[in-house]
Structure formats: C-alpha cells, structure tokens
Amino acid sequence: QLQLQESGPGLVKPSETLSLTCTVSGGSTSSNGYYWGWIRQPPGKGLEWIGSIFYDGTTYYNPSLKSRVTISLDTSKNQFSLSLSSVTAADTALYYCARSRYFSSGHYSDYWGQGTLVTVSS
Amino acid sequence: SYEVTQPPSVSVSPGQTASITCSGDKLGDKYAHWYQQKPGQSPVLVIYQNNKRPSGIPERFSGSNSGNTATLTISGTQVMDEADYYCQAWDSSTAKVVFGGGTNLAVL
C-alpha cells in the first residue's frame, strides 16, 4: 500500500522560504506514469493545487504561484520536495503531498499524505 | 484562466439521491474527477475520469460529465457520506490542475 508522509517546519517567518519534503513508501517515485505533487488548503477553505513533478523531472506549477515555487524529485531517497519563497500570512495552510496518475488528458490524485500545517507568522 | 464552480452546500435526506454539480466552460470536453473530504481527514478520490470508481468506493457513488456540467451522484445517501466534495479538472491550455471551491453535503 502506497503511503506518503509530509515533513518540515510548522512555523515559517514572513518573507522566508517554506520547505517541505514528502517521503514515499510502498512505491517508487521513479515509476513511469505518475506525477508527484503538492496541494494546499487554507484553514476552513478549499483545495489549491501548487504544482506537480513528473517521474522524469518535468514540472508544472500553478501560474499564480509559479514565481515562488520549486518542486524537486530525489528518486534515490524516494522523496520529493516543495520550496515556496517569500511567504506571507496568506500561505498559511495545510499542505498535502499526493501521487497523481497521468493520462493523456490530465491527471488525478489517487494517494494523499495526511497533510502538514504550516503557519506563517513572526 | 479556467475555473470550475460548485454550489457551496447541498442537503439530502438519508436514503435519497444527492447530486453535486461542477460547472465550467465546455467542461464536458475535459475529464472531471471528484474527491471526498471528511473533517480532519485528507481528501479521498471517489470518481475519476468522469465516471470511474476507484477500488473500495461504494457503488452508490457515480459520475457524469456533459456540456458545461459534471455531476457527482450519490444514490441511497448515508449519514457517513456527509463531507465536503471537490471536483477537479485539468486545463490543458495552461497545464494547470483546477479545483472547484467544494460542496458541503449535509445528510439530514
């Protein structure tokens, strides 16, 4: 059974960089046909896609966050990571990592981590 | 940019059929996927590629997508189905995953 686990600081200061890692077990991040991505959910609000990375390293980012986001993949550690720079209080959210199945017309997320709350505050 | 819209809330009586809609320009030309999220839990995929159910999802969950509207239908709704439901599509023109704002389903 595939499992994903987010890790990283729960508190980040404004203007600094948020960094999270997702560790995958029960499957391989180098498997063909899967995206590995990040989705966030501000408290009491809906889901927002941040971005995804394909098994070959190709990345796709939400245009509204693209200038501040980097997603990377470390297949040797079976992990992928999120970096979000210049954070503000608006970036306070529950951050989920997820695996997505790719098909010709997009992808959908079939496995999700439990989520990690990141608060931006001084 | 492409957007999909959901009603904020839907209510249904136990045993009845619940329908949750997701609207977007020519959404029927894309694939719609649906997630269920219960309080304090991670989202769970309940319908993918318009009308397919992942393993372990009850048969009472079904989906359709045509024109500008995708619909998640829950037949014989149970109290355990109370949750937020999100539709998701892929905007190929911007290579962006798009989520609807979510619909809170109340079973009462």
JSON list of C-alpha atoms in Angstrom, two decimals:
[
{"chain": "A", "resi": 1, "resn": "GLN", "atom": "CA", "xyz": [0.00, 0.00, 0.00]},
{"chain": "A", "resi": 2, "resn": "LEU", "atom": "CA", "xyz": [1.45, 3.33, -1.07]},
{"chain": "A", "resi": 3, "resn": "GLN", "atom": "CA", "xyz": [1.98, 5.85, 1.71]},
{"chain": "A", "resi": 4, "resn": "LEU", "atom": "CA", "xyz": [3.08, 9.47, 1.61]},
{"chain": "A", "resi": 5, "resn": "GLN", "atom": "CA", "xyz": [4.30, 11.46, 4.59]},
{"chain": "A", "resi": 6, "resn": "GLU", "atom": "CA", "xyz": [4.93, 15.19, 4.68]},
{"chain": "A", "resi": 7, "resn": "SER", "atom": "CA", "xyz": [7.64, 16.66, 6.89]},
{"chain": "A", "resi": 8, "resn": "GLY", "atom": "CA", "xyz": [9.02, 20.11, 7.58]},
{"chain": "A", "resi": 9, "resn": "PRO", "atom": "CA", "xyz": [8.77, 23.13, 9.85]},
{"chain": "A", "resi": 10, "resn": "GLY", "atom": "CA", "xyz": [5.32, 24.01, 11.13]},
{"chain": "A", "resi": 11, "resn": "LEU", "atom": "CA", "xyz": [6.18, 27.67, 11.55]},
{"chain": "A", "resi": 12, "resn": "VAL", "atom": "CA", "xyz": [7.84, 29.94, 9.00]},
{"chain": "A", "resi": 13, "resn": "LYS", "atom": "CA", "xyz": [8.54, 33.66, 9.29]},
{"chain": "A", "resi": 14, "resn": "PRO", "atom": "CA", "xyz": [7.15, 36.11, 6.75]},
{"chain": "A", "resi": 15, "resn": "SER", "atom": "CA", "xyz": [9.44, 36.70, 3.74]},
{"chain": "A", "resi": 16, "resn": "GLU", "atom": "CA", "xyz": [11.30, 33.45, 4.39]},
{"chain": "A", "resi": 17, "resn": "THR", "atom": "CA", "xyz": [11.16, 30.20, 2.40]},
{"chain": "A", "resi": 18, "resn": "LEU", "atom": "CA", "xyz": [8.81, 27.35, 3.23]},
{"chain": "A", "resi": 19, "resn": "SER", "atom": "CA", "xyz": [10.41, 23.94, 2.64]},
{"chain": "A", "resi": 20, "resn": "LEU", "atom": "CA", "xyz": [8.59, 20.62, 2.86]},
{"chain": "A", "resi": 21, "resn": "THR", "atom": "CA", "xyz": [9.52, 17.06, 1.96]},
{"chain": "A", "resi": 22, "resn": "CYS", "atom": "CA", "xyz": [7.26, 14.16, 1.08]},
{"chain": "A", "resi": 23, "resn": "THR", "atom": "CA", "xyz": [8.60, 10.66, 1.72]},
{"chain": "A", "resi": 24, "resn": "VAL", "atom": "CA", "xyz": [7.03, 7.88, -0.30]},
{"chain": "A", "resi": 25, "resn": "SER", "atom": "CA", "xyz": [6.86, 4.28, 0.88]},
{"chain": "A", "resi": 26, "resn": "GLY", "atom": "CA", "xyz": [5.30, 1.23, -0.70]},
{"chain": "A", "resi": 27, "resn": "GLY", "atom": "CA", "xyz": [6.07, 2.50, -4.20]},
{"chain": "A", "resi": 28, "resn": "SER", "atom": "CA", "xyz": [8.74, 4.20, -6.28]},
{"chain": "A", "resi": 29, "resn": "THR", "atom": "CA", "xyz": [8.93, 7.85, -7.31]},
{"chain": "A", "resi": 30, "resn": "SER", "atom": "CA", "xyz": [10.74, 6.74, -10.45]},
{"chain": "A", "resi": 31, "resn": "SER", "atom": "CA", "xyz": [7.78, 4.71, -11.70]},
{"chain": "A", "resi": 32, "resn": "ASN", "atom": "CA", "xyz": [6.59, 5.63, -15.18]},
{"chain": "A", "resi": 33, "resn": "GLY", "atom": "CA", "xyz": [3.25, 7.39, -15.49]},
{"chain": "A", "resi": 34, "resn": "TYR", "atom": "CA", "xyz": [2.96, 9.22, -12.20]},
{"chain": "A", "resi": 35, "resn": "TYR", "atom": "CA", "xyz": [3.07, 12.81, -11.07]},
{"chain": "A", "resi": 36, "resn": "TRP", "atom": "CA", "xyz": [4.09, 13.75, -7.56]},
{"chain": "A", "resi": 37, "resn": "GLY", "atom": "CA", "xyz": [2.50, 16.94, -6.36]},
{"chain": "A", "resi": 38, "resn": "TRP", "atom": "CA", "xyz": [1.61, 19.42, -3.69]},
{"chain": "A", "resi": 39, "resn": "ILE", "atom": "CA", "xyz": [-1.84, 20.76, -2.83]},
{"chain": "A", "resi": 40, "resn": "ARG", "atom": "CA", "xyz": [-2.66, 23.15, -0.02]},
{"chain": "A", "resi": 41, "resn": "GLN", "atom": "CA", "xyz": [-5.77, 24.06, 1.94]},
{"chain": "A", "resi": 42, "resn": "PRO", "atom": "CA", "xyz": [-6.00, 27.25, 4.00]},
{"chain": "A", "resi": 43, "resn": "PRO", "atom": "CA", "xyz": [-7.88, 26.76, 7.27]},
{"chain": "A", "resi": 44, "resn": "GLY", "atom": "CA", "xyz": [-11.60, 26.43, 6.57]},
{"chain": "A", "resi": 45, "resn": "LYS", "atom": "CA", "xyz": [-11.15, 26.85, 2.82]},
{"chain": "A", "resi": 46, "resn": "GLY", "atom": "CA", "xyz": [-10.87, 24.75, -0.33]},
{"chain": "A", "resi": 47, "resn": "LEU", "atom": "CA", "xyz": [-8.08, 22.94, -2.12]},
{"chain": "A", "resi": 48, "resn": "GLU", "atom": "CA", "xyz": [-5.46, 24.75, -4.19]},
{"chain": "A", "resi": 49, "resn": "TRP", "atom": "CA", "xyz": [-3.06, 22.94, -6.49]},
{"chain": "A", "resi": 50, "resn": "ILE", "atom": "CA", "xyz": [0.52, 24.18, -6.09]},
{"chain": "A", "resi": 51, "resn": "GLY", "atom": "CA", "xyz": [2.36, 22.09, -8.64]},
{"chain": "A", "resi": 52, "resn": "SER", "atom": "CA", "xyz": [3.50, 18.65, -9.75]},
{"chain": "A", "resi": 53, "resn": "ILE", "atom": "CA", "xyz": [6.62, 16.89, -10.94]},
{"chain": "A", "resi": 54, "resn": "PHE", "atom": "CA", "xyz": [6.65, 14.01, -13.37]},
{"chain": "A", "resi": 55, "resn": "TYR", "atom": "CA", "xyz": [8.78, 10.93, -12.80]},
{"chain": "A", "resi": 56, "resn": "ASP", "atom": "CA", "xyz": [11.20, 12.26, -15.43]},
{"chain": "A", "resi": 57, "resn": "GLY", "atom": "CA", "xyz": [11.61, 15.59, -13.64]},
{"chain": "A", "resi": 58, "resn": "THR", "atom": "CA", "xyz": [9.21, 17.65, -15.76]},
{"chain": "A", "resi": 59, "resn": "THR", "atom": "CA", "xyz": [7.42, 20.20, -13.59]},
{"chain": "A", "resi": 60, "resn": "TYR", "atom": "CA", "xyz": [4.09, 22.01, -13.80]},
{"chain": "A", "resi": 61, "resn": "TYR", "atom": "CA", "xyz": [3.24, 24.88, -11.47]},
{"chain": "A", "resi": 62, "resn": "ASN", "atom": "CA", "xyz": [0.14, 26.86, -10.65]},
{"chain": "A", "resi": 63, "resn": "PRO", "atom": "CA", "xyz": [0.61, 30.09, -12.62]},
{"chain": "A", "resi": 64, "resn": "SER", "atom": "CA", "xyz": [-0.44, 32.13, -9.58]},
{"chain": "A", "resi": 65, "resn": "LEU", "atom": "CA", "xyz": [2.45, 30.69, -7.55]},
{"chain": "A", "resi": 66, "resn": "LYS", "atom": "CA", "xyz": [4.95, 29.88, -10.27]},
{"chain": "A", "resi": 67, "resn": "SER", "atom": "CA", "xyz": [7.37, 32.71, -9.50]},
{"chain": "A", "resi": 68, "resn": "ARG", "atom": "CA", "xyz": [7.80, 31.46, -5.92]},
{"chain": "A", "resi": 69, "resn": "VAL", "atom": "CA", "xyz": [7.58, 27.66, -6.25]},
{"chain": "A", "resi": 70, "resn": "THR", "atom": "CA", "xyz": [10.12, 24.95, -6.90]},
{"chain": "A", "resi": 71, "resn": "ILE", "atom": "CA", "xyz": [9.32, 21.24, -6.76]},
{"chain": "A", "resi": 72, "resn": "SER", "atom": "CA", "xyz": [12.14, 18.72, -6.96]},
{"chain": "A", "resi": 73, "resn": "LEU", "atom": "CA", "xyz": [12.40, 14.95, -7.02]},
{"chain": "A", "resi": 74, "resn": "ASP", "atom": "CA", "xyz": [15.03, 12.74, -5.35]},
{"chain": "A", "resi": 75, "resn": "THR", "atom": "CA", "xyz": [14.41, 9.23, -6.61]},
{"chain": "A", "resi": 76, "resn": "SER", "atom": "CA", "xyz": [17.39, 7.85, -4.67]},
{"chain": "A", "resi": 77, "resn": "LYS", "atom": "CA", "xyz": [15.64, 8.79, -1.42]},
{"chain": "A", "resi": 78, "resn": "ASN", "atom": "CA", "xyz": [12.13, 8.21, -2.79]},
{"chain": "A", "resi": 79, "resn": "GLN", "atom": "CA", "xyz": [11.24, 11.76, -1.85]},
{"chain": "A", "resi": 80, "resn": "PHE", "atom": "CA", "xyz": [10.04, 14.93, -3.47]},
{"chain": "A", "resi": 81, "resn": "SER", "atom": "CA", "xyz": [10.15, 18.43, -2.08]},
{"chain": "A", "resi": 82, "resn": "LEU", "atom": "CA", "xyz": [8.42, 21.79, -2.14]},
{"chain": "A", "resi": 83, "resn": "SER", "atom": "CA", "xyz": [10.06, 25.17, -1.80]},
{"chain": "A", "resi": 84, "resn": "LEU", "atom": "CA", "xyz": [7.89, 28.29, -1.59]},
{"chain": "A", "resi": 85, "resn": "SER", "atom": "CA", "xyz": [9.73, 31.57, -1.26]},
{"chain": "A", "resi": 86, "resn": "SER", "atom": "CA", "xyz": [8.76, 34.98, 0.13]},
{"chain": "A", "resi": 87, "resn": "VAL", "atom": "CA", "xyz": [5.90, 33.61, 2.18]},
{"chain": "A", "resi": 88, "resn": "THR", "atom": "CA", "xyz": [3.18, 35.74, 3.74]},
{"chain": "A", "resi": 89, "resn": "ALA", "atom": "CA", "xyz": [0.30, 35.01, 6.08]},
{"chain": "A", "resi": 90, "resn": "ALA", "atom": "CA", "xyz": [-1.75, 34.07, 3.01]},
{"chain": "A", "resi": 91, "resn": "ASP", "atom": "CA", "xyz": [0.47, 30.99, 2.62]},
{"chain": "A", "resi": 92, "resn": "THR", "atom": "CA", "xyz": [-0.70, 29.61, 5.97]},
{"chain": "A", "resi": 93, "resn": "ALA", "atom": "CA", "xyz": [-2.34, 26.30, 5.11]},
{"chain": "A", "resi": 94, "resn": "LEU", "atom": "CA", "xyz": [-2.46, 22.56, 5.45]},
{"chain": "A", "resi": 95, "resn": "TYR", "atom": "CA", "xyz": [-0.04, 21.27, 2.84]},
{"chain": "A", "resi": 96, "resn": "TYR", "atom": "CA", "xyz": [-0.68, 17.87, 1.25]},
{"chain": "A", "resi": 97, "resn": "CYS", "atom": "CA", "xyz": [1.59, 15.81, -0.93]},
{"chain": "A", "resi": 98, "resn": "ALA", "atom": "CA", "xyz": [-0.08, 13.43, -3.35]},
{"chain": "A", "resi": 99, "resn": "ARG", "atom": "CA", "xyz": [0.57, 10.94, -6.12]},
{"chain": "A", "resi": 100, "resn": "SER", "atom": "CA", "xyz": [-1.27, 11.53, -9.35]},
{"chain": "A", "resi": 101, "resn": "ARG", "atom": "CA", "xyz": [-1.94, 9.13, -12.19]},
{"chain": "A", "resi": 102, "resn": "TYR", "atom": "CA", "xyz": [-1.14, 10.61, -15.56]},
{"chain": "A", "resi": 103, "resn": "PHE", "atom": "CA", "xyz": [-3.24, 10.08, -18.66]},
{"chain": "A", "resi": 104, "resn": "SER", "atom": "CA", "xyz": [-3.41, 11.89, -21.96]},
{"chain": "A", "resi": 105, "resn": "SER", "atom": "CA", "xyz": [-5.92, 14.47, -20.76]},
{"chain": "A", "resi": 106, "resn": "GLY", "atom": "CA", "xyz": [-4.52, 15.32, -17.36]},
{"chain": "A", "resi": 107, "resn": "HIS", "atom": "CA", "xyz": [-4.10, 13.59, -14.05]},
{"chain": "A", "resi": 108, "resn": "TYR", "atom": "CA", "xyz": [-5.93, 12.86, -10.84]},
{"chain": "A", "resi": 109, "resn": "SER", "atom": "CA", "xyz": [-4.61, 12.21, -7.34]},
{"chain": "A", "resi": 110, "resn": "ASP", "atom": "CA", "xyz": [-5.20, 8.72, -6.02]},
{"chain": "A", "resi": 111, "resn": "TYR", "atom": "CA", "xyz": [-2.99, 8.77, -2.92]},
{"chain": "A", "resi": 112, "resn": "TRP", "atom": "CA", "xyz": [-2.63, 11.63, -0.46]},
{"chain": "A", "resi": 113, "resn": "GLY", "atom": "CA", "xyz": [-0.49, 12.26, 2.58]},
{"chain": "A", "resi": 114, "resn": "GLN", "atom": "CA", "xyz": [-2.07, 13.18, 5.90]},
{"chain": "A", "resi": 115, "resn": "GLY", "atom": "CA", "xyz": [-1.11, 16.83, 5.47]},
{"chain": "A", "resi": 116, "resn": "THR", "atom": "CA", "xyz": [1.10, 19.14, 7.49]},
{"chain": "A", "resi": 117, "resn": "LEU", "atom": "CA", "xyz": [0.04, 22.51, 8.84]},
{"chain": "A", "resi": 118, "resn": "VAL", "atom": "CA", "xyz": [2.36, 25.38, 8.05]},
{"chain": "A", "resi": 119, "resn": "THR", "atom": "CA", "xyz": [1.78, 28.70, 9.77]},
{"chain": "A", "resi": 120, "resn": "VAL", "atom": "CA", "xyz": [3.43, 31.87, 8.55]},
{"chain": "A", "resi": 121, "resn": "SER", "atom": "CA", "xyz": [3.98, 34.21, 11.47]},
{"chain": "A", "resi": 122, "resn": "SER", "atom": "CA", "xyz": [6.72, 36.23, 13.09]},
{"chain": "B", "resi": 1, "resn": "SER", "atom": "CA", "xyz": [-7.88, 31.26, -16.52]},
{"chain": "B", "resi": 2, "resn": "TYR", "atom": "CA", "xyz": [-10.12, 28.20, -16.44]},
{"chain": "B", "resi": 3, "resn": "GLU", "atom": "CA", "xyz": [-12.42, 27.85, -13.45]},
{"chain": "B", "resi": 4, "resn": "VAL", "atom": "CA", "xyz": [-14.95, 25.33, -12.23]},
{"chain": "B", "resi": 5, "resn": "THR", "atom": "CA", "xyz": [-17.80, 26.26, -9.91]},
{"chain": "B", "resi": 6, "resn": "GLN", "atom": "CA", "xyz": [-19.64, 24.21, -7.30]},
{"chain": "B", "resi": 7, "resn": "PRO", "atom": "CA", "xyz": [-22.60, 25.07, -5.06]},
{"chain": "B", "resi": 8, "resn": "PRO", "atom": "CA", "xyz": [-21.38, 25.75, -1.51]},
{"chain": "B", "resi": 9, "resn": "SER", "atom": "CA", "xyz": [-23.83, 23.34, 0.05]},
{"chain": "B", "resi": 10, "resn": "VAL", "atom": "CA", "xyz": [-26.28, 20.57, -0.75]},
{"chain": "B", "resi": 11, "resn": "SER", "atom": "CA", "xyz": [-28.59, 18.81, 1.65]},
{"chain": "B", "resi": 12, "resn": "VAL", "atom": "CA", "xyz": [-30.31, 15.45, 1.30]},
{"chain": "B", "resi": 13, "resn": "SER", "atom": "CA", "xyz": [-32.34, 13.10, 3.45]},
{"chain": "B", "resi": 14, "resn": "PRO", "atom": "CA", "xyz": [-30.89, 9.70, 4.32]},
{"chain": "B", "resi": 15, "resn": "GLY", "atom": "CA", "xyz": [-31.69, 7.13, 1.66]},
{"chain": "B", "resi": 16, "resn": "GLN", "atom": "CA", "xyz": [-32.34, 9.75, -1.01]},
{"chain": "B", "resi": 17, "resn": "THR", "atom": "CA", "xyz": [-30.20, 10.69, -4.01]},
{"chain": "B", "resi": 18, "resn": "ALA", "atom": "CA", "xyz": [-27.74, 13.55, -3.74]},
{"chain": "B", "resi": 19, "resn": "SER", "atom": "CA", "xyz": [-26.47, 15.39, -6.80]},
{"chain": "B", "resi": 20, "resn": "ILE", "atom": "CA", "xyz": [-23.49, 17.72, -6.65]},
{"chain": "B", "resi": 21, "resn": "THR", "atom": "CA", "xyz": [-22.69, 19.76, -9.72]},
{"chain": "B", "resi": 22, "resn": "CYS", "atom": "CA", "xyz": [-19.48, 21.22, -11.08]},
{"chain": "B", "resi": 23, "resn": "SER", "atom": "CA", "xyz": [-19.73, 23.80, -13.85]},
{"chain": "B", "resi": 24, "resn": "GLY", "atom": "CA", "xyz": [-17.15, 25.12, -16.26]},
{"chain": "B", "resi": 25, "resn": "ASP", "atom": "CA", "xyz": [-16.88, 26.26, -19.84]},
{"chain": "B", "resi": 26, "resn": "LYS", "atom": "CA", "xyz": [-17.05, 23.14, -22.04]},
{"chain": "B", "resi": 27, "resn": "LEU", "atom": "CA", "xyz": [-16.22, 21.01, -19.03]},
{"chain": "B", "resi": 28, "resn": "GLY", "atom": "CA", "xyz": [-17.69, 18.06, -20.91]},
{"chain": "B", "resi": 29, "resn": "ASP", "atom": "CA", "xyz": [-14.70, 18.24, -23.25]},
{"chain": "B", "resi": 30, "resn": "LYS", "atom": "CA", "xyz": [-12.42, 17.59, -20.30]},
{"chain": "B", "resi": 31, "resn": "TYR", "atom": "CA", "xyz": [-12.31, 14.91, -17.64]},
{"chain": "B", "resi": 32, "resn": "ALA", "atom": "CA", "xyz": [-13.77, 15.58, -14.19]},
{"chain": "B", "resi": 33, "resn": "HIS", "atom": "CA", "xyz": [-12.59, 13.90, -11.02]},
{"chain": "B", "resi": 34, "resn": "TRP", "atom": "CA", "xyz": [-14.19, 14.01, -7.58]},
{"chain": "B", "resi": 35, "resn": "TYR", "atom": "CA", "xyz": [-12.79, 13.91, -4.06]},
{"chain": "B", "resi": 36, "resn": "GLN", "atom": "CA", "xyz": [-14.48, 13.41, -0.71]},
{"chain": "B", "resi": 37, "resn": "GLN", "atom": "CA", "xyz": [-13.03, 15.10, 2.36]},
{"chain": "B", "resi": 38, "resn": "LYS", "atom": "CA", "xyz": [-14.36, 14.45, 5.84]},
{"chain": "B", "resi": 39, "resn": "PRO", "atom": "CA", "xyz": [-13.45, 16.77, 8.73]},
{"chain": "B", "resi": 40, "resn": "GLY", "atom": "CA", "xyz": [-9.86, 16.37, 9.85]},
{"chain": "B", "resi": 41, "resn": "GLN", "atom": "CA", "xyz": [-9.06, 13.91, 7.04]},
{"chain": "B", "resi": 42, "resn": "SER", "atom": "CA", "xyz": [-7.22, 14.00, 3.74]},
{"chain": "B", "resi": 43, "resn": "PRO", "atom": "CA", "xyz": [-9.21, 14.03, 0.50]},
{"chain": "B", "resi": 44, "resn": "VAL", "atom": "CA", "xyz": [-10.17, 10.67, -0.96]},
{"chain": "B", "resi": 45, "resn": "LEU", "atom": "CA", "xyz": [-10.70, 10.07, -4.68]},
{"chain": "B", "resi": 46, "resn": "VAL", "atom": "CA", "xyz": [-14.26, 8.81, -5.24]},
{"chain": "B", "resi": 47, "resn": "ILE", "atom": "CA", "xyz": [-14.69, 9.27, -9.01]},
{"chain": "B", "resi": 48, "resn": "TYR", "atom": "CA", "xyz": [-12.05, 9.65, -11.72]},
{"chain": "B", "resi": 49, "resn": "GLN", "atom": "CA", "xyz": [-12.27, 10.27, -15.45]},
{"chain": "B", "resi": 50, "resn": "ASN", "atom": "CA", "xyz": [-15.91, 11.37, -15.17]},
{"chain": "B", "resi": 51, "resn": "ASN", "atom": "CA", "xyz": [-17.49, 8.09, -14.11]},
{"chain": "B", "resi": 52, "resn": "LYS", "atom": "CA", "xyz": [-14.96, 5.54, -12.87]},
{"chain": "B", "resi": 53, "resn": "ARG", "atom": "CA", "xyz": [-14.88, 4.37, -9.27]},
{"chain": "B", "resi": 54, "resn": "PRO", "atom": "CA", "xyz": [-11.59, 3.52, -7.56]},
{"chain": "B", "resi": 55, "resn": "SER", "atom": "CA", "xyz": [-11.36, 0.23, -5.77]},
{"chain": "B", "resi": 56, "resn": "GLY", "atom": "CA", "xyz": [-13.12, 0.35, -2.42]},
{"chain": "B", "resi": 57, "resn": "ILE", "atom": "CA", "xyz": [-15.53, 3.16, -3.29]},
{"chain": "B", "resi": 58, "resn": "PRO", "atom": "CA", "xyz": [-19.18, 2.07, -2.86]},
{"chain": "B", "resi": 59, "resn": "GLU", "atom": "CA", "xyz": [-21.32, 1.60, -5.96]},
{"chain": "B", "resi": 60, "resn": "ARG", "atom": "CA", "xyz": [-23.71, 4.31, -4.75]},
{"chain": "B", "resi": 61, "resn": "PHE", "atom": "CA", "xyz": [-21.16, 6.87, -5.98]},
{"chain": "B", "resi": 62, "resn": "SER", "atom": "CA", "xyz": [-21.40, 7.65, -9.69]},
{"chain": "B", "resi": 63, "resn": "GLY", "atom": "CA", "xyz": [-20.47, 10.47, -12.02]},
{"chain": "B", "resi": 64, "resn": "SER", "atom": "CA", "xyz": [-21.32, 12.01, -15.36]},
{"chain": "B", "resi": 65, "resn": "ASN", "atom": "CA", "xyz": [-19.99, 14.89, -17.45]},
{"chain": "B", "resi": 66, "resn": "SER", "atom": "CA", "xyz": [-21.60, 16.58, -20.41]},
{"chain": "B", "resi": 67, "resn": "GLY", "atom": "CA", "xyz": [-21.82, 20.07, -21.85]},
{"chain": "B", "resi": 68, "resn": "ASN", "atom": "CA", "xyz": [-20.74, 22.52, -19.19]},
{"chain": "B", "resi": 69, "resn": "THR", "atom": "CA", "xyz": [-21.56, 20.41, -16.14]},
{"chain": "B", "resi": 70, "resn": "ALA", "atom": "CA", "xyz": [-20.14, 17.41, -14.35]},
{"chain": "B", "resi": 71, "resn": "THR", "atom": "CA", "xyz": [-22.30, 15.75, -11.72]},
{"chain": "B", "resi": 72, "resn": "LEU", "atom": "CA", "xyz": [-21.46, 13.54, -8.77]},
{"chain": "B", "resi": 73, "resn": "THR", "atom": "CA", "xyz": [-24.44, 11.42, -7.78]},
{"chain": "B", "resi": 74, "resn": "ILE", "atom": "CA", "xyz": [-24.78, 9.54, -4.53]},
{"chain": "B", "resi": 75, "resn": "SER", "atom": "CA", "xyz": [-27.65, 7.08, -4.54]},
{"chain": "B", "resi": 76, "resn": "GLY", "atom": "CA", "xyz": [-29.14, 5.94, -1.24]},
{"chain": "B", "resi": 77, "resn": "THR", "atom": "CA", "xyz": [-27.12, 8.56, 0.61]},
{"chain": "B", "resi": 78, "resn": "GLN", "atom": "CA", "xyz": [-25.92, 7.54, 4.04]},
{"chain": "B", "resi": 79, "resn": "VAL", "atom": "CA", "xyz": [-25.04, 9.68, 7.04]},
{"chain": "B", "resi": 80, "resn": "MET", "atom": "CA", "xyz": [-21.43, 8.58, 6.59]},
{"chain": "B", "resi": 81, "resn": "ASP", "atom": "CA", "xyz": [-21.42, 10.40, 3.23]},
{"chain": "B", "resi": 82, "resn": "GLU", "atom": "CA", "xyz": [-21.57, 13.78, 4.98]},
{"chain": "B", "resi": 83, "resn": "ALA", "atom": "CA", "xyz": [-18.42, 15.53, 3.79]},
{"chain": "B", "resi": 84, "resn": "ASP", "atom": "CA", "xyz": [-17.01, 18.20, 1.53]},
{"chain": "B", "resi": 85, "resn": "TYR", "atom": "CA", "xyz": [-16.78, 17.20, -2.10]},
{"chain": "B", "resi": 86, "resn": "TYR", "atom": "CA", "xyz": [-14.40, 18.75, -4.62]},
{"chain": "B", "resi": 87, "resn": "CYS", "atom": "CA", "xyz": [-14.37, 18.44, -8.37]},
{"chain": "B", "resi": 88, "resn": "GLN", "atom": "CA", "xyz": [-11.11, 18.70, -10.26]},
{"chain": "B", "resi": 89, "resn": "ALA", "atom": "CA", "xyz": [-10.22, 19.17, -13.91]},
{"chain": "B", "resi": 90, "resn": "TRP", "atom": "CA", "xyz": [-7.12, 19.76, -15.98]},
{"chain": "B", "resi": 91, "resn": "ASP", "atom": "CA", "xyz": [-6.78, 22.93, -18.00]},
{"chain": "B", "resi": 92, "resn": "SER", "atom": "CA", "xyz": [-4.54, 21.86, -20.87]},
{"chain": "B", "resi": 93, "resn": "SER", "atom": "CA", "xyz": [-4.14, 25.40, -22.19]},
{"chain": "B", "resi": 94, "resn": "THR", "atom": "CA", "xyz": [-2.28, 26.46, -19.03]},
{"chain": "B", "resi": 95, "resn": "ALA", "atom": "CA", "xyz": [-1.20, 22.98, -17.83]},
{"chain": "B", "resi": 96, "resn": "LYS", "atom": "CA", "xyz": [-2.97, 23.65, -14.57]},
{"chain": "B", "resi": 97, "resn": "VAL", "atom": "CA", "xyz": [-4.92, 21.46, -12.17]},
{"chain": "B", "resi": 98, "resn": "VAL", "atom": "CA", "xyz": [-8.16, 23.23, -11.28]},
{"chain": "B", "resi": 99, "resn": "PHE", "atom": "CA", "xyz": [-10.26, 22.50, -8.20]},
{"chain": "B", "resi": 100, "resn": "GLY", "atom": "CA", "xyz": [-13.79, 23.62, -7.59]},
{"chain": "B", "resi": 101, "resn": "GLY", "atom": "CA", "xyz": [-14.49, 25.52, -4.41]},
{"chain": "B", "resi": 102, "resn": "GLY", "atom": "CA", "xyz": [-16.04, 22.49, -2.76]},
{"chain": "B", "resi": 103, "resn": "THR", "atom": "CA", "xyz": [-19.58, 21.50, -1.78]},
{"chain": "B", "resi": 104, "resn": "ASN", "atom": "CA", "xyz": [-20.59, 20.62, 1.75]},
{"chain": "B", "resi": 105, "resn": "LEU", "atom": "CA", "xyz": [-23.04, 17.72, 1.70]},
{"chain": "B", "resi": 106, "resn": "ALA", "atom": "CA", "xyz": [-25.39, 17.58, 4.67]},
{"chain": "B", "resi": 107, "resn": "VAL", "atom": "CA", "xyz": [-27.39, 14.41, 5.25]},
{"chain": "B", "resi": 108, "resn": "LEU", "atom": "CA", "xyz": [-30.34, 15.23, 7.49]}
]
